[in-house]
PDB file of C-alpha atoms in Angstrom:
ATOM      1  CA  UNK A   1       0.000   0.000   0.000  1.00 49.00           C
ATOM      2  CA  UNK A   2       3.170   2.459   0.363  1.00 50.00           C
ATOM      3  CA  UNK A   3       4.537   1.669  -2.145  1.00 49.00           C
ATOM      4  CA  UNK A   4       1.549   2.188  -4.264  1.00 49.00           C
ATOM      5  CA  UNK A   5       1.228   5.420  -2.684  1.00 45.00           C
ATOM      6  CA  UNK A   6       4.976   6.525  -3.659  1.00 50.00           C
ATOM      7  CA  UNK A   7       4.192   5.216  -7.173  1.00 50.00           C
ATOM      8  CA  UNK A   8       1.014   7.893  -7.599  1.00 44.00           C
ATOM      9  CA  UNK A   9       2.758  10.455  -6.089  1.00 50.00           C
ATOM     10  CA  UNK A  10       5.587  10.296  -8.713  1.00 49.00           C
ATOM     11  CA  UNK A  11       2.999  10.530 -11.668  1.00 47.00           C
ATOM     12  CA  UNK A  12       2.505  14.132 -11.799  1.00 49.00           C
ATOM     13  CA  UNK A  13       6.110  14.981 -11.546  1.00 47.00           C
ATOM     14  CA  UNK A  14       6.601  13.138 -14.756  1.00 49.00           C
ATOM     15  CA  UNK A  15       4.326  14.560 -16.374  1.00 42.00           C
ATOM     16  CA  UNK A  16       5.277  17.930 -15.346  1.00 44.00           C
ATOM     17  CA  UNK A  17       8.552  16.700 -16.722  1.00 46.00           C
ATOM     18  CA  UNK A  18       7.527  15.344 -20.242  1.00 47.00           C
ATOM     19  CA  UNK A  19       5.425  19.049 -20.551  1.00 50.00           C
ATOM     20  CA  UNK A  20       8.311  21.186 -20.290  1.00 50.00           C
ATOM     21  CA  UNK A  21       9.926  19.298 -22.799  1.00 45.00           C
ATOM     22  CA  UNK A  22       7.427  19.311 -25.286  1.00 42.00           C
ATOM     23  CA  UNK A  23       7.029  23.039 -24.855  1.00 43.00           C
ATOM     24  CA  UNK A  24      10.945  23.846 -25.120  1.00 45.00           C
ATOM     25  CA  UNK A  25      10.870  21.984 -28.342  1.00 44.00           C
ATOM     26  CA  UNK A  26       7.818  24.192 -29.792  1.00 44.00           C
ATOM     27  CA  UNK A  27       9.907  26.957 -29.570  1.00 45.00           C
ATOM     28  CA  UNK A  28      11.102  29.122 -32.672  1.00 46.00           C
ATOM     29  CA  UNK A  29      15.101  28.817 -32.801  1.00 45.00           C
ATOM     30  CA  UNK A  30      16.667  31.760 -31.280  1.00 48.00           C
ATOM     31  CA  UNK A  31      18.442  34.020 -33.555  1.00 46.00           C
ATOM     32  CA  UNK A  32      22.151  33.515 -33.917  1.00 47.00           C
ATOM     33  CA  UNK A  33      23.859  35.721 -32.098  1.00 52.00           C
ATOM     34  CA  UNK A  34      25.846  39.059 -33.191  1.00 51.00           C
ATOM     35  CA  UNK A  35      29.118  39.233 -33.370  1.00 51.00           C
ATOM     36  CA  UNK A  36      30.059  41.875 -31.089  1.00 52.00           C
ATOM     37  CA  UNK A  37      31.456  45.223 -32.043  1.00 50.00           C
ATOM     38  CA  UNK A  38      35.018  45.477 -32.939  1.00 51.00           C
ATOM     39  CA  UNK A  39      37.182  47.142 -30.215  1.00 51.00           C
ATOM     40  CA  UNK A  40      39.142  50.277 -30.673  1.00 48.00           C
ATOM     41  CA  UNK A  41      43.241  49.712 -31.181  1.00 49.00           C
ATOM     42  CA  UNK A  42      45.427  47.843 -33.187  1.00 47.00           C
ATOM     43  CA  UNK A  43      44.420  44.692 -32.545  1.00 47.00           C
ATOM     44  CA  UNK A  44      40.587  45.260 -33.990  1.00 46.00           C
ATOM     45  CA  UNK A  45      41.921  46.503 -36.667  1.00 48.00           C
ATOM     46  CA  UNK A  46      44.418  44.062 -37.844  1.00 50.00           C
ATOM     47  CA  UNK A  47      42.108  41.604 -37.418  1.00 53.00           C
ATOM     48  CA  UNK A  48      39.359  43.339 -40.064  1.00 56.00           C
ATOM     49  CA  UNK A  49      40.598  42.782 -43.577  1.00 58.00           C
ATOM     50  CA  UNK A  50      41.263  45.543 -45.920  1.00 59.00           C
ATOM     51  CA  UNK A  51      38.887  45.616 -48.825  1.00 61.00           C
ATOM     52  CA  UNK A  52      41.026  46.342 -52.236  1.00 59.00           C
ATOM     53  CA  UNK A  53      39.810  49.962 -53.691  1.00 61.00           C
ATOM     54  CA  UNK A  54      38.367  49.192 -57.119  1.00 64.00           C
ATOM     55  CA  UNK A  55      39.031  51.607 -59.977  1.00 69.00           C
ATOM     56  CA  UNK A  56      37.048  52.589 -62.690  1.00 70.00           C
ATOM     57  CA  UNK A  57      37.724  52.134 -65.485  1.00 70.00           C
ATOM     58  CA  UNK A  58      37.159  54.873 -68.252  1.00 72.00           C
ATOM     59  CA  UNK A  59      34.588  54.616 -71.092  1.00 72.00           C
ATOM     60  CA  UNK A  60      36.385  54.556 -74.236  1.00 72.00           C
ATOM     61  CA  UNK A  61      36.144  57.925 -76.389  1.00 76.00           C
ATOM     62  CA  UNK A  62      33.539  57.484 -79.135  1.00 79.00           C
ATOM     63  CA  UNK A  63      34.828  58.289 -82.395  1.00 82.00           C
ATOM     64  CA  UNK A  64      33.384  61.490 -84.363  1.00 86.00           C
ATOM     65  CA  UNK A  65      31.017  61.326 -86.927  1.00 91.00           C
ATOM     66  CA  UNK A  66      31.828  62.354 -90.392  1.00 92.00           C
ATOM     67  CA  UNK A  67      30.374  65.570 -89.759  1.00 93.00           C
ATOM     68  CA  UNK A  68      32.123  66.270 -86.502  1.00 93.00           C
ATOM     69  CA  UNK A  69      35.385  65.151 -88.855  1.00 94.00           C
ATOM     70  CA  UNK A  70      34.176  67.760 -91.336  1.00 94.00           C
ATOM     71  CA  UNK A  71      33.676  70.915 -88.718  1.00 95.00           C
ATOM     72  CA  UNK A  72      37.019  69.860 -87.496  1.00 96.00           C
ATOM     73  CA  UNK A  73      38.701  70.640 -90.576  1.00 96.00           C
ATOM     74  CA  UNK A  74      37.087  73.328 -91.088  1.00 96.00           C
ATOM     75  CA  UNK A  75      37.647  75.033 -87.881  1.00 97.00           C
ATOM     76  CA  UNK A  76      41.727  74.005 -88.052  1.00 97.00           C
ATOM     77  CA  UNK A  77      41.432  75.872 -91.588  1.00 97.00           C
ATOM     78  CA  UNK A  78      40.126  78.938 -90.367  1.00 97.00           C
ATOM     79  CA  UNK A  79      42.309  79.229 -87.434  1.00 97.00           C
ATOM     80  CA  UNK A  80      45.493  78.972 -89.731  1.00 97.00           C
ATOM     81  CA  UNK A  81      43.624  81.640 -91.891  1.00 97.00           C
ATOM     82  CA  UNK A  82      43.388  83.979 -89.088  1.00 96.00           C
ATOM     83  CA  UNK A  83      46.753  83.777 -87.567  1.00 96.00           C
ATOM     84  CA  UNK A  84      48.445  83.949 -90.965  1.00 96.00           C
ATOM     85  CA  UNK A  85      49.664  80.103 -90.920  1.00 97.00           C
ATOM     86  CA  UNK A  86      47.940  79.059 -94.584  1.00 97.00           C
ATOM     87  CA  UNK A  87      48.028  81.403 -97.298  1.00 97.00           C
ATOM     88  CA  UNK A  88      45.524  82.084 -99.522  1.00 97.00           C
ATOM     89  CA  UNK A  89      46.819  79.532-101.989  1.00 97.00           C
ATOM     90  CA  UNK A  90      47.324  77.202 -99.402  1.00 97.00           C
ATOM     91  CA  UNK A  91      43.538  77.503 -98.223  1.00 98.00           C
ATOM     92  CA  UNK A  92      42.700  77.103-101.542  1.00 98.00           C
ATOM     93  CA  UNK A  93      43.745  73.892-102.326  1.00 97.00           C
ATOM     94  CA  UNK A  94      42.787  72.880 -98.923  1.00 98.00           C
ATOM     95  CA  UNK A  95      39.336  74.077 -99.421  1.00 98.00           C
ATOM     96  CA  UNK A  96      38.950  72.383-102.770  1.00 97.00           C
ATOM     97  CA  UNK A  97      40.526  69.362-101.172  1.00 97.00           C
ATOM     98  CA  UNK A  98      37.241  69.380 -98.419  1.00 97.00           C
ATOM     99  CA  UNK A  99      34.764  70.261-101.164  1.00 96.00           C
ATOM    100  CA  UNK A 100      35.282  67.001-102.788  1.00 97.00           C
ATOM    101  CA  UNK A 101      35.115  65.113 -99.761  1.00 97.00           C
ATOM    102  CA  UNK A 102      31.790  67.010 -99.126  1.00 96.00           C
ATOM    103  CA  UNK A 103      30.675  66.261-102.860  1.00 96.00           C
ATOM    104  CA  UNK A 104      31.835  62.472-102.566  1.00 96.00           C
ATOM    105  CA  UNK A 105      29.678  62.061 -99.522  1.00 96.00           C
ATOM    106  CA  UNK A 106      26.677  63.608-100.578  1.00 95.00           C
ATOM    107  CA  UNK A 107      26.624  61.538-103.365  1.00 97.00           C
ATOM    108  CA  UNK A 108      27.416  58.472-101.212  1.00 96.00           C
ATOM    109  CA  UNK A 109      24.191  59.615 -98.905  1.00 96.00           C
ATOM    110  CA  UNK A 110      22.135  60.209-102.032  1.00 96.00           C
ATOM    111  CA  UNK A 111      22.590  56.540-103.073  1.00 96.00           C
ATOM    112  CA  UNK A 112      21.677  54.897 -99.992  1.00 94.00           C
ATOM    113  CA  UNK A 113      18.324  56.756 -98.743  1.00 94.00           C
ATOM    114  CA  UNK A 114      20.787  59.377 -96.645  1.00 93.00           C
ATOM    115  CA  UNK A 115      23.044  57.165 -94.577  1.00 94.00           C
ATOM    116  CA  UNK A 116      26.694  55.748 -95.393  1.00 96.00           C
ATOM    117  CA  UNK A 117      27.933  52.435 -95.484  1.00 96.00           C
ATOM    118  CA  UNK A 118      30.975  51.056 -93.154  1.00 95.00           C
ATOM    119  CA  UNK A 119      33.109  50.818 -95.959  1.00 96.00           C
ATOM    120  CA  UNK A 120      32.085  54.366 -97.349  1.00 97.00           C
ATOM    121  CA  UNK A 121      32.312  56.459 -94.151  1.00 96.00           C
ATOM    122  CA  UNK A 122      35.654  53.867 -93.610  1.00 95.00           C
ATOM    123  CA  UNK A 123      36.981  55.549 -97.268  1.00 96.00           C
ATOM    124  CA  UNK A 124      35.925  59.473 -96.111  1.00 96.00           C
ATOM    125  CA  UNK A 125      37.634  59.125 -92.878  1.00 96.00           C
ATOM    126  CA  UNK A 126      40.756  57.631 -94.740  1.00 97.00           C
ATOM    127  CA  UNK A 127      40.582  60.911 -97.529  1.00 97.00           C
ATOM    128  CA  UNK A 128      40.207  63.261 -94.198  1.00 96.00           C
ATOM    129  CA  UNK A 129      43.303  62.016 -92.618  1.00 97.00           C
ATOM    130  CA  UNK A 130      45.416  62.786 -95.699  1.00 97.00           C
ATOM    131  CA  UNK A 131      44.163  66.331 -95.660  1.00 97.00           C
ATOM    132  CA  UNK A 132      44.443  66.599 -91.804  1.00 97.00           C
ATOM    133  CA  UNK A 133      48.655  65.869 -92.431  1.00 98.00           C
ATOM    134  CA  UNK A 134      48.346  68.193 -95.378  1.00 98.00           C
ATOM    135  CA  UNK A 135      46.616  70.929 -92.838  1.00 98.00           C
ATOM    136  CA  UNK A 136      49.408  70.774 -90.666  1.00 98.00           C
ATOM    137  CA  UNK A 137      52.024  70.477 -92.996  1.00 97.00           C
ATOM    138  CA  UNK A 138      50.659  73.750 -94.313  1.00 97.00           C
ATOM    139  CA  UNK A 139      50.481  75.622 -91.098  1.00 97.00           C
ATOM    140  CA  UNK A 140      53.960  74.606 -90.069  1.00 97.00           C
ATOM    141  CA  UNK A 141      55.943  75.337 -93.029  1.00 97.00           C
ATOM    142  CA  UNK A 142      57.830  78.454 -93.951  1.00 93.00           C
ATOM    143  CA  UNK A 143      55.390  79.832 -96.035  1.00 92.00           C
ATOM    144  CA  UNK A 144      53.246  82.561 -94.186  1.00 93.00           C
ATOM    145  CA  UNK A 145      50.757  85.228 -94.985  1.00 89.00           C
ATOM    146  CA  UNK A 146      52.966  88.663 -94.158  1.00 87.00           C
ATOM    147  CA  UNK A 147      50.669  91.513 -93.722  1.00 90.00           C
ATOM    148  CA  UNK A 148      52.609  95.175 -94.063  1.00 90.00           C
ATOM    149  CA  UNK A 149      51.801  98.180 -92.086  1.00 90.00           C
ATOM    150  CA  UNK A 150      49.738  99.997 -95.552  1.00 93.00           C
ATOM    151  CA  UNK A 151      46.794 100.577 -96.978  1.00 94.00           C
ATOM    152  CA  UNK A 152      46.925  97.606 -98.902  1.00 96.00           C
ATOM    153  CA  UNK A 153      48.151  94.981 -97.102  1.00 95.00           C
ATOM    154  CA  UNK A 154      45.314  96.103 -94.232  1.00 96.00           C
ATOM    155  CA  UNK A 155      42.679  95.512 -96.942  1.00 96.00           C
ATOM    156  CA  UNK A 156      44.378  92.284 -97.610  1.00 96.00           C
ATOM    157  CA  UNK A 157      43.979  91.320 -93.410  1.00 96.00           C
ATOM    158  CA  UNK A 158      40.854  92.838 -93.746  1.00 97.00           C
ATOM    159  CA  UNK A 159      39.674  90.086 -96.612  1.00 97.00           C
ATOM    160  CA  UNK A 160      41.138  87.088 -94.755  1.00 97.00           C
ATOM    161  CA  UNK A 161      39.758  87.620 -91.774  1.00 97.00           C
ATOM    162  CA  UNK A 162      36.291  87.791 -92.777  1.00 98.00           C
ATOM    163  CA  UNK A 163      37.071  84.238 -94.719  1.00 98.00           C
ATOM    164  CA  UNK A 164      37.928  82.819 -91.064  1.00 97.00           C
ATOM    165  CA  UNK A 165      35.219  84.032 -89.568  1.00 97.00           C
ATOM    166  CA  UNK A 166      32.847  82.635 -92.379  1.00 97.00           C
ATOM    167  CA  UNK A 167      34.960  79.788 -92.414  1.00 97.00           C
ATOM    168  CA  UNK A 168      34.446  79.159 -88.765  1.00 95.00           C
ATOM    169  CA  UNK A 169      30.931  80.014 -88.324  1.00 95.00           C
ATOM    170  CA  UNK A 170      29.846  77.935 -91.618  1.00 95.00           C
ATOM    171  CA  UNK A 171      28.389  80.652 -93.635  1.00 96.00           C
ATOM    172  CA  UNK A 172      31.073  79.888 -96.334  1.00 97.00           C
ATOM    173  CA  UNK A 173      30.865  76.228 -97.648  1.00 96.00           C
ATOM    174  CA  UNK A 174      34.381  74.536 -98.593  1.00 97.00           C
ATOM    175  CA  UNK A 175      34.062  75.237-102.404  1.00 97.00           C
ATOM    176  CA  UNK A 176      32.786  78.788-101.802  1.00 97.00           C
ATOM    177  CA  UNK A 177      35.808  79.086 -99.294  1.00 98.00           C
ATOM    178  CA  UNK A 178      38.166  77.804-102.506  1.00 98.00           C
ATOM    179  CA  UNK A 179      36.849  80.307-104.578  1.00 97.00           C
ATOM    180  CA  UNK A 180      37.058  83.364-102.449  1.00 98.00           C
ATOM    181  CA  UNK A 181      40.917  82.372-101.618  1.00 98.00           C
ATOM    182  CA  UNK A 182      41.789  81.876-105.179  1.00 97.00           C
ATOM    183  CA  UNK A 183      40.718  84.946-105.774  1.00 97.00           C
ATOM    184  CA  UNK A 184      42.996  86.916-102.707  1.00 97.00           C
ATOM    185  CA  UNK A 185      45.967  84.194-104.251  1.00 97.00           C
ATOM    186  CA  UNK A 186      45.568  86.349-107.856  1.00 97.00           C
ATOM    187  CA  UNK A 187      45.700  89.948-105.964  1.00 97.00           C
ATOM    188  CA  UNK A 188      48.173  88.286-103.899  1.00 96.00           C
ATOM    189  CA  UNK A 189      50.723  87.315-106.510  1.00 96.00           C
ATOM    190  CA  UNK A 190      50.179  90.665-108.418  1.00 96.00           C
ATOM    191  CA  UNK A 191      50.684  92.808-105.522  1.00 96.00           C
ATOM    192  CA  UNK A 192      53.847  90.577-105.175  1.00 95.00           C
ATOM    193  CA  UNK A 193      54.705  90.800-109.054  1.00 97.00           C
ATOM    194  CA  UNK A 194      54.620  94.754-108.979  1.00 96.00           C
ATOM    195  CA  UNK A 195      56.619  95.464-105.976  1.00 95.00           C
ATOM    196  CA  UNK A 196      59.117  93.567-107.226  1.00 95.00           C
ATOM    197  CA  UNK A 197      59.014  95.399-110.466  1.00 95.00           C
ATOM    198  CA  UNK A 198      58.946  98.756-108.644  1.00 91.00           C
ATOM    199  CA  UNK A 199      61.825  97.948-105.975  1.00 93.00           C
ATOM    200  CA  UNK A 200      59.665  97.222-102.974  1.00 92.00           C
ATOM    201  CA  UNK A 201      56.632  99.724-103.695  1.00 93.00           C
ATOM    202  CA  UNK A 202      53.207 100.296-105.655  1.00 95.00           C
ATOM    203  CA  UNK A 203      52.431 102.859-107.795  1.00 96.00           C
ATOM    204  CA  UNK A 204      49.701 104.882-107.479  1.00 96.00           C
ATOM    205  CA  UNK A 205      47.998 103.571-109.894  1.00 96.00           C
ATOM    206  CA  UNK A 206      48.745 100.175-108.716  1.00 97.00           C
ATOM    207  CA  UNK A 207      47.204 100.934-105.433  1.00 96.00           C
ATOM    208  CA  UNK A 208      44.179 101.749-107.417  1.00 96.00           C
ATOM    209  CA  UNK A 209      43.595  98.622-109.424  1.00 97.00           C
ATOM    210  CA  UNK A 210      44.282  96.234-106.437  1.00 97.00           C
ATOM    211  CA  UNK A 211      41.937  98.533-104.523  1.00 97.00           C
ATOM    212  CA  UNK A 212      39.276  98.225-107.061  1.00 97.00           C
ATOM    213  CA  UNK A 213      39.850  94.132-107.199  1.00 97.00           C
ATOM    214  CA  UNK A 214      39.923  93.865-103.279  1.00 97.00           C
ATOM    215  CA  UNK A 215      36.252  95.584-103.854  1.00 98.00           C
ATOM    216  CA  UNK A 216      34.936  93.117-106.031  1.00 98.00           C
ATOM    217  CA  UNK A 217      36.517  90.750-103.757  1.00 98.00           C
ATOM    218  CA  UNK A 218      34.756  92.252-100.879  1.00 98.00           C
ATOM    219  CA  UNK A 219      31.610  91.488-102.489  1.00 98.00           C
ATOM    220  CA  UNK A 220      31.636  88.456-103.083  1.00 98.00           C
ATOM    221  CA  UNK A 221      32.730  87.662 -99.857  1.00 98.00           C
ATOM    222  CA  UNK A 222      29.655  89.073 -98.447  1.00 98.00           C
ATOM    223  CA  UNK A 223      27.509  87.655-101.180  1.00 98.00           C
ATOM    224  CA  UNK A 224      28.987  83.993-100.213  1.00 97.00           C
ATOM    225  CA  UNK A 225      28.117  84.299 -96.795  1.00 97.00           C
ATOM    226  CA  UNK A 226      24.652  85.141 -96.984  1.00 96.00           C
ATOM    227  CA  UNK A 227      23.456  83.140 -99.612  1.00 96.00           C
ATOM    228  CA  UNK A 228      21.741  80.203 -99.235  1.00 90.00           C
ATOM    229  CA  UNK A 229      24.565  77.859 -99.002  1.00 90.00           C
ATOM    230  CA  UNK A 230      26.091  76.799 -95.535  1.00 91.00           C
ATOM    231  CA  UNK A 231      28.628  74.466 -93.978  1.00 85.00           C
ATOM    232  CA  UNK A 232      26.318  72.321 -92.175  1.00 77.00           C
ATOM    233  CA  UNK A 233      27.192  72.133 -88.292  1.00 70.00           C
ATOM    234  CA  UNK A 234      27.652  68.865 -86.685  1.00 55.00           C
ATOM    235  CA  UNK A 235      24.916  68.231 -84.171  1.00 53.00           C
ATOM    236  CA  UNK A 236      26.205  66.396 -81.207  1.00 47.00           C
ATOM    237  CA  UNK A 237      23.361  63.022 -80.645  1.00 43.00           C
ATOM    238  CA  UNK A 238      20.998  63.124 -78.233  1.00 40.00           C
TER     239      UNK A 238
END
């Protein structure tokens, strides 16, 4: 009968027992722990490894279009006008040099519904890099456009400026440009051609007749530049 007793008095403790078990086991998994913060001083930081500092690397340069090429030359031209580097024959052949570049593509575009092949835009930049060496050739040689302190060669200054500046802003087209400078390479050479006959000077009546030709010269320039003809400007893509 005690024993019996001891028995029944031991059943609830097991069962208390097997609950608390059940219970622990219904429980979400705890969260792993943090890892606690590292400590100030060397040793924290020698044991944190360095990350390696990426650089960038940069975006290649796109290449310019064949009417960014075009403005290019154009704008070297102009600035070797200005400062006296080309001479009017030089721009000249220059000029007619880039107008049948200018011709060839339009043709080209014509042909294909107003876009360029790889081989034909491959064939213009080719023709532009021969007159790119022949640009700099030209503005690094000896030959030079020598302005005096006169009457005439101030008109002559006068006359090549105005060129650039068409040149530059694209008012003048590369043939019209050709044409203009051929014209200042004639005065040129017969200003040239009478001094030398005369010892250094012009006549009076020299002065006259290159005076009269710098007029005609004068307007033509202005009728060139506000015609209907233009360089087209390269538009940079959206």
């Amino acid at each position: 009968m005690k024993f019996a007793l001891m028995k029944w008095s031991a059943l609830p403790v097991t069962v208390l027992l097997a609950g608390s078990v059940a219970m622990a086991q219904d429980q979400p998994a705890p969260s792993p722990q943090q890892p606690a913060p590292a400590q100030s001083g060397s040793s924290a930081t020698a044991a944190t490894p360095a990350t390696p500092a990426t650089t960038a690397t940069p975006a290649a340069k796109p290449k310019p279009t064949v009417e960014q090429r075009k403005e290019n030359q154009q704008d070297r031209i102009a600035q070797g006008v200005k400062s006296g580097q080309l001479t009017a024959g030089e721009t000249a052949n220059l000029e007619t040099k880039e107008a049948a570049i200018n011709g060839e593509t339009k043709a080209d575009r014509a042909a294909n519904g107003g876009k360029l092949t790889a081989a034909e835009k491959k064939q213009i930049n080719g023709q532009q890099n021969q007159v790119s060496k022949q640009i700099y050739k030209d503005k690094h040689n000896a030959n030079t456009q020598h302005y005096g302190n006169n009457k005439v060669d101030k008109r002559r200054e006068n006359q090549q400026d105005r060129i650039a500046q068409g040149v530059k802003s694209g008012q003048l087209t590369a043939g019209e440009t050709a044409k203009l400078e051929n014209q200042q390479k004639g005065i040129n050479q017969q200003v040239a051609a009478d001094r030398k006959a005369d010892g250094g000077a012009l006549t009076a009546s020299e002065k006259k007749q290159v005076n009269h030709e710098q007029n005609a010269a004068s307007k033509n320039i202005y009728h060139k530049k506000h015609n209907a003809k233009t360089q087209p400007q390269a538009q940079p893509k959206p």
